[in-house]
Short mmCIF file of C-alpha atoms and ligand atoms in Angstrom, two decimals:
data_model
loop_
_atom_site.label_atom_id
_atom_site.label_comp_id
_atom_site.label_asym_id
_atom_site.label_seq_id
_atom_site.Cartn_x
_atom_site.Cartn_y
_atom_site.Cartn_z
CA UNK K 1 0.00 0.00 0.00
CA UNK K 2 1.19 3.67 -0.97
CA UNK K 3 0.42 6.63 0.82
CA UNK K 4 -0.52 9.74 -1.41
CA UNK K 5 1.14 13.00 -0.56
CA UNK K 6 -1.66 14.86 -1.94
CA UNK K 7 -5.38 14.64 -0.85
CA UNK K 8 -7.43 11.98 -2.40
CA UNK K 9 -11.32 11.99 -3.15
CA UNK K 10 -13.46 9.05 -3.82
CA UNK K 11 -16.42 9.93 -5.67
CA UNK K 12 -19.40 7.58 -6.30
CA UNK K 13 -21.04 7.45 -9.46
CA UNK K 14 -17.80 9.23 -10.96
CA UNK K 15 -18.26 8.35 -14.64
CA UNK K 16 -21.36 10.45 -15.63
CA UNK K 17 -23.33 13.48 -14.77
CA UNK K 18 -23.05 14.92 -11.74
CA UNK K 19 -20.44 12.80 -10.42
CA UNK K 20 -18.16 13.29 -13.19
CA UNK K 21 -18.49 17.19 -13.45
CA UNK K 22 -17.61 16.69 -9.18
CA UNK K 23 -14.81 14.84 -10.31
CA UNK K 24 -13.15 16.82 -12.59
CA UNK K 25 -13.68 20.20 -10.32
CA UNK K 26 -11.60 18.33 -7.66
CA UNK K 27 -9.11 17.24 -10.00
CA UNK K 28 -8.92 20.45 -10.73
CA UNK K 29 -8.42 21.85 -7.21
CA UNK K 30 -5.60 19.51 -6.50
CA UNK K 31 -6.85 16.10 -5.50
CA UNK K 32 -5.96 12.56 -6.66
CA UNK K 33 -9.35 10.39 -7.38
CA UNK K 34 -11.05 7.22 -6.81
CA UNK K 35 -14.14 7.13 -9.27
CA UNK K 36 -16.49 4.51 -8.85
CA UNK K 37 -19.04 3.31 -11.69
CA UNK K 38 -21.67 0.81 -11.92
CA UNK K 39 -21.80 -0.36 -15.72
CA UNK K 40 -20.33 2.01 -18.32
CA UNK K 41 -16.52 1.59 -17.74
CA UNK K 42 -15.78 3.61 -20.82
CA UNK K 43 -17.73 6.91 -19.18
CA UNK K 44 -15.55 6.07 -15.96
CA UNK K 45 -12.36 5.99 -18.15
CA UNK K 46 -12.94 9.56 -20.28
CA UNK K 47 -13.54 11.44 -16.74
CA UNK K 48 -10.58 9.51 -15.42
CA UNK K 49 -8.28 11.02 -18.43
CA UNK K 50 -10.13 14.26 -17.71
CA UNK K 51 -8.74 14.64 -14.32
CA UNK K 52 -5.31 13.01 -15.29
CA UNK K 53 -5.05 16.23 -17.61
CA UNK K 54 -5.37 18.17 -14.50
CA UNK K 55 -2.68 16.72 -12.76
CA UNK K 56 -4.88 14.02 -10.55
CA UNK K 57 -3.78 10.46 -10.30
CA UNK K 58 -6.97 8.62 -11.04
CA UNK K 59 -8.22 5.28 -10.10
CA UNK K 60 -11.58 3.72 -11.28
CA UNK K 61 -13.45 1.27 -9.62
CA UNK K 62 -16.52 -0.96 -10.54
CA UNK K 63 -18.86 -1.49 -7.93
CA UNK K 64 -22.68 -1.55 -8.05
CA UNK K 65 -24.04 -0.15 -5.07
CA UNK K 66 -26.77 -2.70 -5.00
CA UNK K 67 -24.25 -5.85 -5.12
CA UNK K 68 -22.98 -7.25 -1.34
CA UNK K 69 -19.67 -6.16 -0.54
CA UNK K 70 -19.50 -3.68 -3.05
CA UNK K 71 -18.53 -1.00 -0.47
CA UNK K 72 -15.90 -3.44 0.95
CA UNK K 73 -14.24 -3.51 -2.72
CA UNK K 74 -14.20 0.22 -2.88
CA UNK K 75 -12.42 0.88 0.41
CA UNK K 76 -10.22 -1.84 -0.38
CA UNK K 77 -9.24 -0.27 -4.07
CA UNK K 78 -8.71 3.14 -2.06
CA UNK K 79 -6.77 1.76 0.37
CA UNK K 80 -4.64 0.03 -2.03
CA UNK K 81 -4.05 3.04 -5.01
CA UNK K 82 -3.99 5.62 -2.22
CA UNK K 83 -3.66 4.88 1.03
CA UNK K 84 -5.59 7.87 2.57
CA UNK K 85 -9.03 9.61 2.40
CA UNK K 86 -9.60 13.17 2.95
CA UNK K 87 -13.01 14.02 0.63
CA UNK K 88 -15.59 11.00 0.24
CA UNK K 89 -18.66 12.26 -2.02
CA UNK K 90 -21.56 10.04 -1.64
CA UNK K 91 -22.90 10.53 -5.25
CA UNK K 92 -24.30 7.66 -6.58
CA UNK K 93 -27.86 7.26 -7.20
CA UNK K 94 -30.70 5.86 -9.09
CA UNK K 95 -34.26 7.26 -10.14
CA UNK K 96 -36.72 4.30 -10.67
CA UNK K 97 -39.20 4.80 -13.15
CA UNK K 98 -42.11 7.43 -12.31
CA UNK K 99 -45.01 5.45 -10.95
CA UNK K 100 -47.34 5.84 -7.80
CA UNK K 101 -47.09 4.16 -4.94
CA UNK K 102 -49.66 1.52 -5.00
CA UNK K 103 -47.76 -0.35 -8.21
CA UNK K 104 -44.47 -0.57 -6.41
CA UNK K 105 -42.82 -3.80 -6.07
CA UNK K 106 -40.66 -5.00 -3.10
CA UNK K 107 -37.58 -5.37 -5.91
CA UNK K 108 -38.03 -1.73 -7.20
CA UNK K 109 -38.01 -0.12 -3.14
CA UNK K 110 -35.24 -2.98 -1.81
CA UNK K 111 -33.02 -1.27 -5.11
CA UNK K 112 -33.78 1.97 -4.64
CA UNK K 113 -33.09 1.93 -0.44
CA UNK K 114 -30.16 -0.07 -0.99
CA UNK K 115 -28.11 2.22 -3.26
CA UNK K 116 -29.73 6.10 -2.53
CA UNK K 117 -29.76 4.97 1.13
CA UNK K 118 -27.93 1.78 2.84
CA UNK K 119 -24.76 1.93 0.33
CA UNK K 120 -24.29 6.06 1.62
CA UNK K 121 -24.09 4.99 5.38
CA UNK K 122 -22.28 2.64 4.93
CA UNK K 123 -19.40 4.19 2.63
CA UNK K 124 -19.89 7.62 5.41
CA UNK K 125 -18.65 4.79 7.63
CA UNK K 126 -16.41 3.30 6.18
CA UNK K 127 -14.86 7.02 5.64
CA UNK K 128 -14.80 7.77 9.49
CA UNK K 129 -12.93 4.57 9.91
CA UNK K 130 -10.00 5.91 7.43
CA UNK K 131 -10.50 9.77 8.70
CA UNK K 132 -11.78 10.49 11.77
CA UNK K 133 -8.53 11.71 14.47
CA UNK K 134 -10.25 8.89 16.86
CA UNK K 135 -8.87 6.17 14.18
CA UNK K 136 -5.28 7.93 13.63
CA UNK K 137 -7.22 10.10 10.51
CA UNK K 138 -6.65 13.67 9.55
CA UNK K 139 -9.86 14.23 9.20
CA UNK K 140 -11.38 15.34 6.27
CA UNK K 141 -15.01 16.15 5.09
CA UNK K 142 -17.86 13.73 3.61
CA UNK K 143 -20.51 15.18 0.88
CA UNK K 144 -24.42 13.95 0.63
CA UNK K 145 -25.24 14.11 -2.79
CA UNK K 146 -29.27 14.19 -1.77
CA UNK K 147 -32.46 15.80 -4.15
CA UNK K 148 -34.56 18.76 -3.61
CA UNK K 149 -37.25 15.19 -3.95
CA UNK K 150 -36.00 15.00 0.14
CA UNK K 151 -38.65 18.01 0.65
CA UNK K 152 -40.91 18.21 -2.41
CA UNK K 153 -41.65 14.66 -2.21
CA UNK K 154 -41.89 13.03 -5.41
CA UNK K 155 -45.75 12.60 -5.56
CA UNK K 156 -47.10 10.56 -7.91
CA UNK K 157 -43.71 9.80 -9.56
CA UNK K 158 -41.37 8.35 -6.84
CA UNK K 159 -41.80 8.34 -3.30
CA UNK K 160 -39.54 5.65 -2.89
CA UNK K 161 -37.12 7.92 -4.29
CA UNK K 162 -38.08 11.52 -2.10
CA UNK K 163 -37.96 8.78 0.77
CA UNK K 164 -34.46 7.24 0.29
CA UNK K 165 -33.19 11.07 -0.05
CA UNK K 166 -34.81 12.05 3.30
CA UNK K 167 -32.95 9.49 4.89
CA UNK K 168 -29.55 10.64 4.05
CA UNK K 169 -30.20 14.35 4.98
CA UNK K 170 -30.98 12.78 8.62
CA UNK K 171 -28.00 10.85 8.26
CA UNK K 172 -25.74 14.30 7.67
CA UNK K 173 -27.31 16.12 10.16
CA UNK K 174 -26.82 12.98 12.61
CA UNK K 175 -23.48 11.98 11.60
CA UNK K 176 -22.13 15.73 12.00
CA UNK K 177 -22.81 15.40 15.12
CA UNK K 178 -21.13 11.85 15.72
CA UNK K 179 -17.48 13.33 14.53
CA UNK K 180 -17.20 16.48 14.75
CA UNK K 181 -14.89 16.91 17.44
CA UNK K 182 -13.14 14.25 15.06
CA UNK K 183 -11.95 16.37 12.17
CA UNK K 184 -14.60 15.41 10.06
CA UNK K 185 -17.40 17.69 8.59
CA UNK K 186 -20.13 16.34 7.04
CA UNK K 187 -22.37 18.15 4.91
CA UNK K 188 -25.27 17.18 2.39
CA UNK K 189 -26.50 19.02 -0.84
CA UNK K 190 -30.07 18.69 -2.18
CA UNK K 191 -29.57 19.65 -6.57
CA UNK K 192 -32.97 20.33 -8.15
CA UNK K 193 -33.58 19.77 -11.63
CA UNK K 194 -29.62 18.97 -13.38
CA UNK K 195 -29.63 18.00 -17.08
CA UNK K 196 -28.15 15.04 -16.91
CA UNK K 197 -28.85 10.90 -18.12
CA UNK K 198 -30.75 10.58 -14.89
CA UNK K 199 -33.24 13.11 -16.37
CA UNK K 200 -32.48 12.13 -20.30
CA UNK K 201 -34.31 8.81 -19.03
CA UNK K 202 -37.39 10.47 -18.32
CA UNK K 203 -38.56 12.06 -21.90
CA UNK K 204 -40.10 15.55 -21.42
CA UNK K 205 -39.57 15.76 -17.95
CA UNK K 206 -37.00 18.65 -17.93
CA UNK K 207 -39.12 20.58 -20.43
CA UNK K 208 -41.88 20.08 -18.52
CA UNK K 209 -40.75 21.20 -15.04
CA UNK K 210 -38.12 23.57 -16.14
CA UNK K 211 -40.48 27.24 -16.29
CA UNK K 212 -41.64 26.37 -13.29
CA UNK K 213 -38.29 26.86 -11.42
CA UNK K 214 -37.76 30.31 -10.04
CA UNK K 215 -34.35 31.06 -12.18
CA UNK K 216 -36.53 29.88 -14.89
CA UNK K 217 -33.86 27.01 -16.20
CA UNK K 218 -32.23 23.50 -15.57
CA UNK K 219 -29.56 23.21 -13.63
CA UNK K 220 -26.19 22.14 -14.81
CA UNK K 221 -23.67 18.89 -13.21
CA UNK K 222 -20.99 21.89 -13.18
CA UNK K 223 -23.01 23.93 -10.64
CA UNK K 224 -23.46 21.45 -8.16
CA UNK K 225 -19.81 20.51 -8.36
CA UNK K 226 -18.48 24.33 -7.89
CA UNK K 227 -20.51 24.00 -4.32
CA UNK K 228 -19.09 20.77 -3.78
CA UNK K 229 -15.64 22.61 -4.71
CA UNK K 230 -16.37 25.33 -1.83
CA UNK K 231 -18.10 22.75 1.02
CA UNK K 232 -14.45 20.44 0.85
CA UNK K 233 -12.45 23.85 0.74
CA UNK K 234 -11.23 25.45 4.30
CA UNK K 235 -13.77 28.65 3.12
CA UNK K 236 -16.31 26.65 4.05
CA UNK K 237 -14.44 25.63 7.24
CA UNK K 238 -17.40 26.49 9.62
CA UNK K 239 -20.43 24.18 8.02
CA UNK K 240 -21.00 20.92 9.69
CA UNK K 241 -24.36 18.91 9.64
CA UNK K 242 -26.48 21.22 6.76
CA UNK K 243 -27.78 20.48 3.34
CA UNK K 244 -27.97 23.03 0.97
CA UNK K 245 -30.36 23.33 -2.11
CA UNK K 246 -28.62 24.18 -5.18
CA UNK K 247 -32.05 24.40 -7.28
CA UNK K 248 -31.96 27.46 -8.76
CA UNK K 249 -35.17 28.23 -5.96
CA UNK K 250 -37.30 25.11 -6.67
P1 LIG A 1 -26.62 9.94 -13.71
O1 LIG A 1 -26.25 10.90 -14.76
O2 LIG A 1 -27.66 8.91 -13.97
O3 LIG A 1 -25.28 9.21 -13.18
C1 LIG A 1 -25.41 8.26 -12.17
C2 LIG A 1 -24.04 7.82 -11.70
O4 LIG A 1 -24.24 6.84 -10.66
C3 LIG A 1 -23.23 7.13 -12.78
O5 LIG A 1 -21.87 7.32 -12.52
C4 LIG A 1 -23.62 5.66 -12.59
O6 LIG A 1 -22.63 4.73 -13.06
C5 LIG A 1 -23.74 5.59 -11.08
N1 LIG A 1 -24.67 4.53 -10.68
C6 LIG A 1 -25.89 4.24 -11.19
N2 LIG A 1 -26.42 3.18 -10.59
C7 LIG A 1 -25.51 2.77 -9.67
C8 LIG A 1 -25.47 1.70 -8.76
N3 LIG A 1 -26.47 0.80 -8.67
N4 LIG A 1 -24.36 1.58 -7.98
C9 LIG A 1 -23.34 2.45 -8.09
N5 LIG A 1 -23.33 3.47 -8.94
C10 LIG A 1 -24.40 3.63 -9.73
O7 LIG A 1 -27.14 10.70 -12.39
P2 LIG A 1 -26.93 12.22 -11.90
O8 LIG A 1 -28.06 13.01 -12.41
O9 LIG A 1 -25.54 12.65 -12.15
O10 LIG A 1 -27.18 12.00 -10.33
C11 LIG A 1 -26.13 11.97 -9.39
C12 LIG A 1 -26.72 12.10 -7.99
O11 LIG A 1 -27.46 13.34 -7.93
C13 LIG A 1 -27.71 10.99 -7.63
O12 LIG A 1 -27.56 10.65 -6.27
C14 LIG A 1 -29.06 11.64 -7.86
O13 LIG A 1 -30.08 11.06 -7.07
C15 LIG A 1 -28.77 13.08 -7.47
N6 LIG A 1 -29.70 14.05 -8.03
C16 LIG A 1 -29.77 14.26 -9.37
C17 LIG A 1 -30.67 15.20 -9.87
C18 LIG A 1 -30.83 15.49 -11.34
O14 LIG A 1 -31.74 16.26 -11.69
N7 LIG A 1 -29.99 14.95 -12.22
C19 LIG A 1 -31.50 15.91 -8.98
C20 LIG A 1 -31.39 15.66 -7.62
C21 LIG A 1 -30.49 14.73 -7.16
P3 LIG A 1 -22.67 4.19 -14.62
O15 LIG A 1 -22.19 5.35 -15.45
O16 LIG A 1 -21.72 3.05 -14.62
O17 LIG A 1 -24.08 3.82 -14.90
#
């Protein structure tokens, strides 16, 4: 095992979207990268040579959130390239199919609660273990990638999902608390509507919902990352435990 002399980030759901623009904005501010993907390896490897152009040495890791152990295999891939944590971004996600509650099956909620919800506690976890100054860490800070869904609740489209999102702001407000005289921040961000696949995969549903948002446009994956960029950064030293909407006022 190797021990990086410069920070390292591991960022779920790294190849596309929002997870990729996070990516490169931290390559860009100086840290080496584990990205993880689920399926499309060649996504994960075009963001990896994106942030190897900025400097960042770049590791990419399959691992479906849904699978057992996949969390295990992560850590262990970190531990391996890098040998040290200082940013985890709990990105990955998945937006089942818009349906109301009554037609949801046991497979689609089990999915859904395993990878929006169980798979972000546990990799938060996993990331005291390697950070926290009660473990021998240096600290570092950990990054909710929630949904605006949290509060507006999905109705009639996914519940399941606003539901699996509400859990994980609890868990950054809770888990703040658990380490924070530990080095560790932890801080959550709820995006509104972000042009990106996850959206693509829902035909019309961008032009649909976009006037109705108060800047009066989508979102882009950039715009999220830029507050991810400032929440890791020591100007944002003094925010623990909060979730911040970056929705352009939905
Ligand atoms: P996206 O474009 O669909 O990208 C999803 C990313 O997650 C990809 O890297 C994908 O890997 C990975 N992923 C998918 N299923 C996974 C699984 N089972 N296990 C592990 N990784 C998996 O999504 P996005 O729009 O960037 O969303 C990123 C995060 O923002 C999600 O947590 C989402 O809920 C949240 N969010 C998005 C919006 C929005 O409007 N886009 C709004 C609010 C919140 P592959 O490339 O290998 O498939």
């Amino acid at each position: 095992m190797t021990t990086s002399e410069r920070p390292v980030a591991l960022v779920t759901g790294g190849s596309r979207g929002i997870g990729a623009a996070i990516a490169r904005a931290l390559a860009a501010a100086g840290y080496d990268l584990l990205l993880t993907y689920a399926a499309n390896a060649p996504a994960a490897d075009a963001v990896a040579a994106d942030c190897a152009s900025f400097g960042a040495n770049t590791v990419v890791q399959q691992a479906d959130a849904a699978a057992l152990g996949s969390v295990e295999r992560v850590f262990a891939a970190l531990d391996e390239g890098f040998g040290r944590l200082d940013v985890l971004v709990n990105n990955a996600g998945v937006l089942p199919d818009a349906a109301r509650t009554e037609t949801f099956s046991a497979e689609r909620v089990s999915r859904v609660l395993t990878v929006n919800t169980a798979a972000v506690v546990l990799c938060a976890g996993a990331a005291v273990r390697r950070m926290s100054t009660a473990h021998g860490g240096g600290g570092g800070v950990i990054i909710n990638i929630s949904s605006r869904a949290a509060e507006l609740g999905g109705a009639g489209e996914f519940v399941d999902y606003a539901m699996s999102k509400a859990a994980v702001d609890i868990m950054t407000r809770a888990l703040a608390n658990e380490v924070a005289r530990e080095g560790i921040r932890v801080l959550g961000i709820r995006p509104g509507l972000i042009d990106t696949d996850m959206n693509a995969a829902h035909p019309g549903r961008l032009d649909r919902l976009g006037p109705s948002i108060p800047l009066g446009r989508v979102g882009t994956a950039e715009e999220v990352a830029q507050v991810v960029g400032w929440l890791v950064s020591p100007a944002a030293s003094y925010l623990t435990g909060i979730t911040i909407d970056v929705s352009g006022g939905r």
